[in-house]
Short mmCIF file of C-alpha atoms in Angstrom, two decimals:
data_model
loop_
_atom_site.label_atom_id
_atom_site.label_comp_id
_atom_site.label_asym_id
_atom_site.label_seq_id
_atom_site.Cartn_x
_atom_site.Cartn_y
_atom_site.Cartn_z
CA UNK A 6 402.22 113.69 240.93
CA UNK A 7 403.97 113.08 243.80
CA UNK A 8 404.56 109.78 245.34
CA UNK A 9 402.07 109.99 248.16
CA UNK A 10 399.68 111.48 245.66
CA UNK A 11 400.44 108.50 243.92
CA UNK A 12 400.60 106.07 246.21
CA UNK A 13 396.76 107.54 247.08
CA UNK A 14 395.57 106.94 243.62
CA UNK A 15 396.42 103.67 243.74
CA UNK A 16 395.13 102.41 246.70
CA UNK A 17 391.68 104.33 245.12
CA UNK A 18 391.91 102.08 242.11
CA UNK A 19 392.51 99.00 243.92
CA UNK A 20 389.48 99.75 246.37
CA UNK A 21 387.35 100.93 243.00
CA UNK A 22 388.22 97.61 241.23
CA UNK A 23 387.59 95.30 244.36
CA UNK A 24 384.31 96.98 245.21
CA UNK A 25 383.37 96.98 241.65
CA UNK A 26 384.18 93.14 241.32
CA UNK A 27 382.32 92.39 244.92
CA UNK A 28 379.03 94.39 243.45
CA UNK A 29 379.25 92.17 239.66
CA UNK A 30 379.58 88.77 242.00
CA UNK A 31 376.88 90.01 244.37
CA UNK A 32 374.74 90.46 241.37
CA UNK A 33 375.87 87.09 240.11
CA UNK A 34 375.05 85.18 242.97
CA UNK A 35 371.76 86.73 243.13
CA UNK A 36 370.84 85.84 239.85
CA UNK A 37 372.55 81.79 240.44
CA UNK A 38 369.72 81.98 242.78
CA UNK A 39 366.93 82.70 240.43
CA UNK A 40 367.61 79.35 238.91
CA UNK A 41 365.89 77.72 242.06
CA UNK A 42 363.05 79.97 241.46
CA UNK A 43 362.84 78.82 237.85
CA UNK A 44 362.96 75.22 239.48
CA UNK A 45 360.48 75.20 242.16
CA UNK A 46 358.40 77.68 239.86
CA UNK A 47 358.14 74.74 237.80
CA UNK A 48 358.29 71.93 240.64
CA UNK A 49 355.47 73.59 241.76
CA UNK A 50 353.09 73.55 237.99
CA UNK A 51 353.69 70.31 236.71
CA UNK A 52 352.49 66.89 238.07
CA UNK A 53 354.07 64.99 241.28
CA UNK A 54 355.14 62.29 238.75
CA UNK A 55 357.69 64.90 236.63
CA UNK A 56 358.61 66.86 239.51
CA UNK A 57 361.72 65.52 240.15
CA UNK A 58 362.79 65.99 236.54
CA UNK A 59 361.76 69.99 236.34
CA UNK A 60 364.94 70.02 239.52
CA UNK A 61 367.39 67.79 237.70
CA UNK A 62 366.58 69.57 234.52
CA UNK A 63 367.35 72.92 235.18
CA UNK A 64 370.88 72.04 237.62
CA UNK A 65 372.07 70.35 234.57
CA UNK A 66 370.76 72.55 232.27
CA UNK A 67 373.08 75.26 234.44
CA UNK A 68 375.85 72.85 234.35
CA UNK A 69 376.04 72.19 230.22
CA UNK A 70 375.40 75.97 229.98
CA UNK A 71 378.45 76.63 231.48
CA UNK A 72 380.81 74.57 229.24
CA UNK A 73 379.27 75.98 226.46
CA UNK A 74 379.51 79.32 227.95
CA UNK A 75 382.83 79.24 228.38
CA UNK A 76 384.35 77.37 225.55
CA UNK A 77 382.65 79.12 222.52
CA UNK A 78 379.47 81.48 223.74
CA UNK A 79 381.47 84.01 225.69
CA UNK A 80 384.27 84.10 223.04
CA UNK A 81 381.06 84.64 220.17
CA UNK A 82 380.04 87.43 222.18
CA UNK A 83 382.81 89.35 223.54
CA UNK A 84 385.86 88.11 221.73
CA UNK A 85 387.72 87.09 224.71
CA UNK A 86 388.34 83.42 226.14
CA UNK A 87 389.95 82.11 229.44
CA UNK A 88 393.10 80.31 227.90
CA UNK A 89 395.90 82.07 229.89
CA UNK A 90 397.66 81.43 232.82
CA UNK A 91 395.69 82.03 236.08
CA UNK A 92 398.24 85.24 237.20
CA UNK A 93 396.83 86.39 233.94
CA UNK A 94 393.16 86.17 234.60
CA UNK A 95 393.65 86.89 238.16
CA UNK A 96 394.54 91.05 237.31
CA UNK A 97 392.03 93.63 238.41
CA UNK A 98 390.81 91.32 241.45
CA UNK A 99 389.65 88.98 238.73
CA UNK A 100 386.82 91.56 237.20
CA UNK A 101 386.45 90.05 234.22
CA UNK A 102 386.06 86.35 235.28
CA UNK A 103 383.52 87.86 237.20
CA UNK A 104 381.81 89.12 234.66
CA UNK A 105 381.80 85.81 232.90
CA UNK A 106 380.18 84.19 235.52
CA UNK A 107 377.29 87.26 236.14
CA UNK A 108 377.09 87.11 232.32
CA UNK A 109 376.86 82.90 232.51
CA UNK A 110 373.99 83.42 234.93
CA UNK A 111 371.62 85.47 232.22
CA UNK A 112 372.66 83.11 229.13
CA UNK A 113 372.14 79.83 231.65
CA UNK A 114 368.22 81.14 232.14
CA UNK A 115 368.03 80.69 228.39
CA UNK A 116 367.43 76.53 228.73
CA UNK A 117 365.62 77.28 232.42
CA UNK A 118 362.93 79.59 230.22
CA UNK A 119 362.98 76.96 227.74
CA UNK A 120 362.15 74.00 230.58
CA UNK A 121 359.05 74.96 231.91
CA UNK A 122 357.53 75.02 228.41
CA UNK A 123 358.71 71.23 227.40
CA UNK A 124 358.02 69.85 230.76
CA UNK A 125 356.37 66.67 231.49
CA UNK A 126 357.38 65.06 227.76
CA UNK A 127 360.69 65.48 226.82
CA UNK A 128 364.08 63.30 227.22
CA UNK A 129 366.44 63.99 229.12
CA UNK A 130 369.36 64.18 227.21
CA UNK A 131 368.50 65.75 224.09
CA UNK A 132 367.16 68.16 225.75
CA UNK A 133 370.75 68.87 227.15
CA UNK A 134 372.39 68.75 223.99
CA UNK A 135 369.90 71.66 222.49
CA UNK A 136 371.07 73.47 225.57
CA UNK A 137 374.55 73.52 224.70
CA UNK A 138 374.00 74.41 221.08
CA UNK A 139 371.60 77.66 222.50
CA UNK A 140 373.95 79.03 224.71
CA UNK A 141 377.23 78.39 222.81
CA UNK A 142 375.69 79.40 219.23
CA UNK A 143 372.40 81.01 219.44
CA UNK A 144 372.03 83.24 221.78
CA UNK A 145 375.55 84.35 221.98
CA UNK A 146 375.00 85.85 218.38
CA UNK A 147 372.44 87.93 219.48
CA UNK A 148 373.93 89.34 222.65
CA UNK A 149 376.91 90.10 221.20
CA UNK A 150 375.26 91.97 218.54
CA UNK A 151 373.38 93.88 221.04
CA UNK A 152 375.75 94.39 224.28
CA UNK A 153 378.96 94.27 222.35
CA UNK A 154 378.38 95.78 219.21
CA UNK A 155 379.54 92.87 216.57
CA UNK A 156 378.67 92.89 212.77
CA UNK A 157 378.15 96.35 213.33
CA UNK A 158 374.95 96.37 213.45
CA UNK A 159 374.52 98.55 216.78
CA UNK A 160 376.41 101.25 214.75
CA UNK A 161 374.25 101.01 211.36
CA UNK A 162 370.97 101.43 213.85
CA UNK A 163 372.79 104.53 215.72
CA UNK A 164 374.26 106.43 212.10
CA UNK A 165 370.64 105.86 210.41
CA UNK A 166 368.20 106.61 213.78
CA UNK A 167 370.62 108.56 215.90
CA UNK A 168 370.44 105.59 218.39
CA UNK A 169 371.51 102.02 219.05
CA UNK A 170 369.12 99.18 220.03
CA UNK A 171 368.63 100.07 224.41
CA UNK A 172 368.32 96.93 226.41
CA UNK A 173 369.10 97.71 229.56
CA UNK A 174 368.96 94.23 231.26
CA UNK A 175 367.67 91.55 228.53
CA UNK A 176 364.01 92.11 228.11
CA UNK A 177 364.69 91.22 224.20
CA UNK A 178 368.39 89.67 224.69
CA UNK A 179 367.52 87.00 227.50
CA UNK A 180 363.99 86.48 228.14
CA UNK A 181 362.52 87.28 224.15
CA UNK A 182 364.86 85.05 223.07
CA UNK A 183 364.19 82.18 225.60
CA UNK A 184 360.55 82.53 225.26
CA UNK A 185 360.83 82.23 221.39
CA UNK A 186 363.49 79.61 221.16
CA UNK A 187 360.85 77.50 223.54
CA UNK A 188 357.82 77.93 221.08
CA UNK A 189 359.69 76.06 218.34
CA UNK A 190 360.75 73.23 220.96
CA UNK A 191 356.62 73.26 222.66
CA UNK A 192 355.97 72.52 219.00
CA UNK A 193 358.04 70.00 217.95
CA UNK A 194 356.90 68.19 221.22
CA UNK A 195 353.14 68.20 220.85
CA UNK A 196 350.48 68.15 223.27
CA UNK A 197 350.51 66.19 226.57
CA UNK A 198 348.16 63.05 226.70
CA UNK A 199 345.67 63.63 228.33
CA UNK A 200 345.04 67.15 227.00
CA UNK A 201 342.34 66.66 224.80
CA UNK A 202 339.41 64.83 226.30
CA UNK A 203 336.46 64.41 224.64
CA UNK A 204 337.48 66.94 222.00
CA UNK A 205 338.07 69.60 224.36
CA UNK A 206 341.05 71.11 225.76
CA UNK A 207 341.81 69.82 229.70
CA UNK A 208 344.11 71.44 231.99
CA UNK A 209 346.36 69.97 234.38
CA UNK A 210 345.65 71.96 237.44
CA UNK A 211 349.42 72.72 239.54
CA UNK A 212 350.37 69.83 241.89
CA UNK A 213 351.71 72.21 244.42
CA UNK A 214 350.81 76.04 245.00
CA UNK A 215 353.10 76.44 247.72
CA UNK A 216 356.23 75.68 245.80
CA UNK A 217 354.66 77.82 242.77
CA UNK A 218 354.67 80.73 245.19
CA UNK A 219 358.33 79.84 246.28
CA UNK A 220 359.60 79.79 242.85
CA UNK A 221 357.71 82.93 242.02
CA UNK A 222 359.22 84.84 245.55
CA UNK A 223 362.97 83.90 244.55
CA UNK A 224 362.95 85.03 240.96
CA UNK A 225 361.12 88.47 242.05
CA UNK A 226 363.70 89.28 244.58
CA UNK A 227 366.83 87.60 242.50
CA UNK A 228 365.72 90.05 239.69
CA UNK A 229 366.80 93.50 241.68
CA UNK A 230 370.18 92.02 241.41
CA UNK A 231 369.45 90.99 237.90
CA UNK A 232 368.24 94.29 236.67
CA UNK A 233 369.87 96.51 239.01
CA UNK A 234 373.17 95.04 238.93
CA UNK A 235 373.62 95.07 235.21
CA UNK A 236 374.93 98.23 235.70
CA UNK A 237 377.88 96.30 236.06
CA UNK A 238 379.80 99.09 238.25
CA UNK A 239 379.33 100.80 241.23
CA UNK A 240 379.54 103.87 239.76
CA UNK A 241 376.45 102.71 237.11
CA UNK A 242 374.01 101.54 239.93
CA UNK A 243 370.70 103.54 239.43
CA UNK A 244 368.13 103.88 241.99
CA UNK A 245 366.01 104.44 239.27
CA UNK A 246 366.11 101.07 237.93
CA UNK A 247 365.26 99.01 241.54
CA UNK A 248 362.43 101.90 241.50
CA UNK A 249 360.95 101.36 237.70
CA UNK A 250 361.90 97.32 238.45
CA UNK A 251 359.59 97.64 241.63
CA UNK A 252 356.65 99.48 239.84
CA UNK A 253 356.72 97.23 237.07
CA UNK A 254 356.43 93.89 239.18
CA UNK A 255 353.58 95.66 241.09
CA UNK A 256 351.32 96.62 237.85
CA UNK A 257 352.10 92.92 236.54
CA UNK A 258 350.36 91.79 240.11
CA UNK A 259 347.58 93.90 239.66
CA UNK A 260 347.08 93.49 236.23
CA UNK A 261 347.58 89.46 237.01
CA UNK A 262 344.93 89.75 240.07
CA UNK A 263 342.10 91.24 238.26
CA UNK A 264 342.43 89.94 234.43
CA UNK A 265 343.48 86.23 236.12
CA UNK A 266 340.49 86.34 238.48
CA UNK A 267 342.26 85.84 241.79
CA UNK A 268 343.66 82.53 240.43
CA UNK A 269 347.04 82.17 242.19
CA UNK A 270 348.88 81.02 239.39
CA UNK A 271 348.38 83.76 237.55
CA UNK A 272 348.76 85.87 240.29
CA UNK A 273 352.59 84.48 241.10
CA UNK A 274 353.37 85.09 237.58
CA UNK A 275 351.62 88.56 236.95
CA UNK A 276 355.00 89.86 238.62
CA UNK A 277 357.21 88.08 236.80
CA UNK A 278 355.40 89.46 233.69
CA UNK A 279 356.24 92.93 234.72
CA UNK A 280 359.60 91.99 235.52
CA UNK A 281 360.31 90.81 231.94
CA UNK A 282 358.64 93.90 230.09
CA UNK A 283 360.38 96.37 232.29
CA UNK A 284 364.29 94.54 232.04
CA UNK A 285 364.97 96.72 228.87
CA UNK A 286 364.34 100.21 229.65
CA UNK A 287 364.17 100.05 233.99
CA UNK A 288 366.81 102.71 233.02
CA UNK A 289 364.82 104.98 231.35
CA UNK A 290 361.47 105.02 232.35
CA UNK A 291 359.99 107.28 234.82
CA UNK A 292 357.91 104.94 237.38
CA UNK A 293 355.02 105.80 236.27
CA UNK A 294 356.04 104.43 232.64
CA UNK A 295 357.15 101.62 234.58
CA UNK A 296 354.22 100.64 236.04
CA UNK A 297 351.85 101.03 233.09
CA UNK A 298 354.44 98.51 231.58
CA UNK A 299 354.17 96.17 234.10
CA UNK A 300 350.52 96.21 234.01
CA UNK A 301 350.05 95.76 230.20
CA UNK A 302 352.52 92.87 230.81
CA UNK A 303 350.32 91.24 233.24
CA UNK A 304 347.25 91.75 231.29
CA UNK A 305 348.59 89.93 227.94
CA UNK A 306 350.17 87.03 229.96
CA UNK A 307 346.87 86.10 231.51
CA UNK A 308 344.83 86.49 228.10
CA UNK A 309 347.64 84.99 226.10
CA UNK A 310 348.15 82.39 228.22
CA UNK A 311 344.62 81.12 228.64
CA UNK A 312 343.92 81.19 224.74
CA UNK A 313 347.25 78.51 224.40
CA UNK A 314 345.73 76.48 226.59
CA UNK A 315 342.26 76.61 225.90
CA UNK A 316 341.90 77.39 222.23
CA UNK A 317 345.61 76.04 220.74
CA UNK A 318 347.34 72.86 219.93
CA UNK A 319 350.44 74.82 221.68
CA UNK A 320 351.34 72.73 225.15
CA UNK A 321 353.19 75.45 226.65
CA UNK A 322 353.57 74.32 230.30
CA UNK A 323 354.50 77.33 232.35
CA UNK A 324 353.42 79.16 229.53
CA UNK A 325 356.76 81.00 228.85
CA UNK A 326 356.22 82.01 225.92
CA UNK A 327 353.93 84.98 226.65
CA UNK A 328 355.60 85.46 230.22
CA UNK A 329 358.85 85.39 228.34
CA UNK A 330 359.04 85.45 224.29
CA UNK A 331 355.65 88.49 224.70
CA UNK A 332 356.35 89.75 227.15
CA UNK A 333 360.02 90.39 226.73
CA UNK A 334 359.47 91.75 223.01
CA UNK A 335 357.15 93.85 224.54
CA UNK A 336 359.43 95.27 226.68
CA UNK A 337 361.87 95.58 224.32
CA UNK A 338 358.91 97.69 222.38
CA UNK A 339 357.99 99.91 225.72
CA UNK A 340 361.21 100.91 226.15
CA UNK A 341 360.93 103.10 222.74
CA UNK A 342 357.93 104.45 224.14
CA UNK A 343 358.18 104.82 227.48
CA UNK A 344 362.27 105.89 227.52
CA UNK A 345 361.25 109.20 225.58
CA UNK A 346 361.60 112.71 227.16
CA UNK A 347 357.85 113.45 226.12
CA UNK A 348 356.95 110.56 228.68
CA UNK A 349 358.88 111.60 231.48
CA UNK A 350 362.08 109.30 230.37
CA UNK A 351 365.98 110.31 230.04
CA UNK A 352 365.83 109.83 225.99
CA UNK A 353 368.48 108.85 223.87
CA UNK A 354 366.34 105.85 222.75
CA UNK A 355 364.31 105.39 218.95
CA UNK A 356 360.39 103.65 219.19
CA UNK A 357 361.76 102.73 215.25
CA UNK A 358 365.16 101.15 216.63
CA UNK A 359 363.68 99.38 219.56
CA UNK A 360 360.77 97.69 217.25
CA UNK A 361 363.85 96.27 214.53
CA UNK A 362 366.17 95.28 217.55
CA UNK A 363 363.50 93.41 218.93
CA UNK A 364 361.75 91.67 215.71
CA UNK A 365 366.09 91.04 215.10
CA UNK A 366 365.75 88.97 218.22
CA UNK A 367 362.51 87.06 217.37
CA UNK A 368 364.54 86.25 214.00
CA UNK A 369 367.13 84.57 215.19
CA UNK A 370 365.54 82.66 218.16
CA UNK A 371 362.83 81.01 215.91
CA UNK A 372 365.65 80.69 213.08
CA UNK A 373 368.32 78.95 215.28
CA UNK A 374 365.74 77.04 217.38
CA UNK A 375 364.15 75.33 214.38
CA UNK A 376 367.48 74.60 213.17
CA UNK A 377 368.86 72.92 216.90
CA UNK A 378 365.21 71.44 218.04
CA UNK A 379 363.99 70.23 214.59
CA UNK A 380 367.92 68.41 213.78
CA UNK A 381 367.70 66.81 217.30
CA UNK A 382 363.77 66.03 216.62
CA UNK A 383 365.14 64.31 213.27
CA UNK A 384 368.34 62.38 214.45
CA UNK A 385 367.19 61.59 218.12
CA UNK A 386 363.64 62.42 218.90
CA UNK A 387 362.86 64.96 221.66
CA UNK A 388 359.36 62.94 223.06
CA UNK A 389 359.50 60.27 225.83
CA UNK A 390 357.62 57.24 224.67
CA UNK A 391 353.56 57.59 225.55
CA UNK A 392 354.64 54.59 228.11
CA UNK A 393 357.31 56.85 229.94
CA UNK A 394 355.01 59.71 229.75
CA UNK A 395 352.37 57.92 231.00
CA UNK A 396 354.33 56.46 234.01
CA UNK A 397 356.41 60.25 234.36
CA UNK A 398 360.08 61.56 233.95
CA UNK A 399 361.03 61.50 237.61
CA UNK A 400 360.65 57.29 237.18
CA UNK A 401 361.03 56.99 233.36
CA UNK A 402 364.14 58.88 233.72
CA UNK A 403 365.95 59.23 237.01
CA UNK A 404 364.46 55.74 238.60
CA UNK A 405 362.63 57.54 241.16
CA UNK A 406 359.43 59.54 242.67
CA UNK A 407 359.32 62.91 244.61
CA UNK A 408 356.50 60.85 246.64
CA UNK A 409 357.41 58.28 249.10
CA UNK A 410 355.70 55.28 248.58
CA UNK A 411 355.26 54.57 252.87
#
């Protein structure tokens, strides 16, 4: 090679590595953003008197997540860790920190999934420290075993089935897991007063549709960067994916407009639903696939959703567990079906293998949840007191009301 020829090459590596670290921090920024969408998703559900807490919540949620993140979840994971000099970190236009914080952004919506189904009854700060334990422990374990390959376990799946557990962009790793983990805290907290009423179940209609809608607008567009952009590479960017992502979030509308019955909450969330279902296999599927997903997604939020609340002792807020924990398992599940050649999809994936990864994740969310939410429910208590409830977090906890009393 001769030294212009060489002198080319690099300058092709440089610009490969910058543009390649300027696509992960686009995609990282776009899914910070999503955060607000969880927040004013749930701003928008609960009561005027908690509303303050759902914002404070999930910015401080994002804030413990990252210390955890960094200190111990990213090192159970991956194996790496940030203690080196900054010249050190800094090579490859800083790729790899990067990384972390695109990577930070999907294990931070664990506690911002789990949020919207405690709302309106839990404290504050216990709250936070189960955050740090599921992001540094919990759910590290299981993304590592799935996007890394620890314990093996990837390459026991691929020698016996003739392929690995496929999730794409955390239908099972992120949202499953979330959704799950917050079905063990929902019931450790109870019911809401006020639920029950005459022996029948009461719903607390949303204090504020407009902000619902908001929420629901960010995450959908935040999620092209979170799907799309797990690609992690401009040379891995698919148009397939931001066309199976699009599909999917259209049949969970549909689905969500005629099984919810034009009720706008459902409506706002039938999207999401799709969203979820479709993360694992959006690089798979042939859009048609896509869409069925997203439709069957949008159909078993709604029902699921309005038997918790109607026919349950389970208090589940936003109800994230079926937008989420279902949802995302279900995904997990359509990706074996939907990824195969006979379907229109690229292959490469097992219906056998995607059913174990996925029951794998249920596993250890319920497993480590009970373990973090029922210690914490045992040393400190997770419940406000049925006079903070009563009077609401945004005054029982941060001394102040999202209404102005003038």
């Amino acid at each position: 090679m001769t030294q212009t020829e060489s002198q080319v090459y690099g300058a092709v590596q440089v610009l490969t590595q910058s543009s390649d670290t300027l696509f992960l921090l686009l995609g990282a920024i776009m899914v910070f953003l999503m955060h607000s969408g969880f927040a004013f998703l749930e701003v928008g559900t609960v009561r005027k008197k908690n509303q303050v807490n759902a914002l404070v919540k999930i910015l401080a949620d994002f804030g413990v997540s990252t210390i955890a993140y960094f200190f111990i979840g990213y090192w159970i994971a991956y194996g790496a860790n940030f203690f080196a000099d900054a010249e050190t970190l800094a090579q490859g236009n800083g790729y790899e920190l990067v990384k972390f914080f695109f990577l930070l952004t999907f294990a931070a919506a664990i506690p911002a999934i789990v949020s919207g189904g405690i709302a309106e009854r839990a404290r504050f700060y216990p709250v936070l420290i189960a955050t740090f334990f599921t992001v540094g422990l919990i759910y590290p374990f299981f993304e590592g075993i799935v996007w890394n390959g620890n314990y093996g376990i990837q390459e026991a799946l691929q020698n016996r089935f003739g392929a690995g557990f496929h999730d794409f962009a955390g239908s099972v790793v992120v949202h499953s897991v979330g959704g799950w983990i917050a079905l063990v805290a929902v019931y450790f907290l109870g019911m809401r007063k006020g639920r029950i009423r005459a022996g029948k179940h009461t719903n607390f209609a949303p204090s504020n549709i407009p902000f619902l809608a908001l929420g629901a607008w960010i995450l959908c567009v935040g999620w092209f960067g979170f799907n799309v952009m797990s690609a992690q590479a401009l040379a891995g960017i698919s148009g397939l994916v931001a066309m199976n992502s699009l599909m999917a979030m259209v049949g969970g509308i549909l689905a969500a407009l005629v099984v919810g019955k034009n009720d706008p909450g459902f409506i706002h969330n039938g999207p999401l639903a799709g969203l979820v279902a479709v993360c694992a296999g959006s690089d798979l599927m042939h859009p048609l696939g896509a869409l069925v997903t997203g439709i069957v997604a949008g159909a078993l939020f709604v029902w699921l959703f309005t038997q918790l609340q109607n026919k349950t002792k389970i208090d589940d807020v936003l109800g994230v567990w079926p937008l989420h924990g279902v949802c995302g398992a279900w995904g997990g599940i359509a990706a074996g079906i939907f990824g195969q050649t006979a379907l229109g999809g690229l292959g490469s994936v097992s219906f056998t293998v995607q059913l174990i990864g996925t029951v794998m994740g249920i596993i250890v969310a319920l497993v480590g949840a009970f373990v973090v939410y029922g210690s914490l429910n045992m040393l400190t208590g997770l419940r406000l007191s049925e006079e903070d409830e009563f009077i609401g977090a945004d005054l029982a906890i941060h001394k102040i009301s999202s209404v102005s009393e003038e």
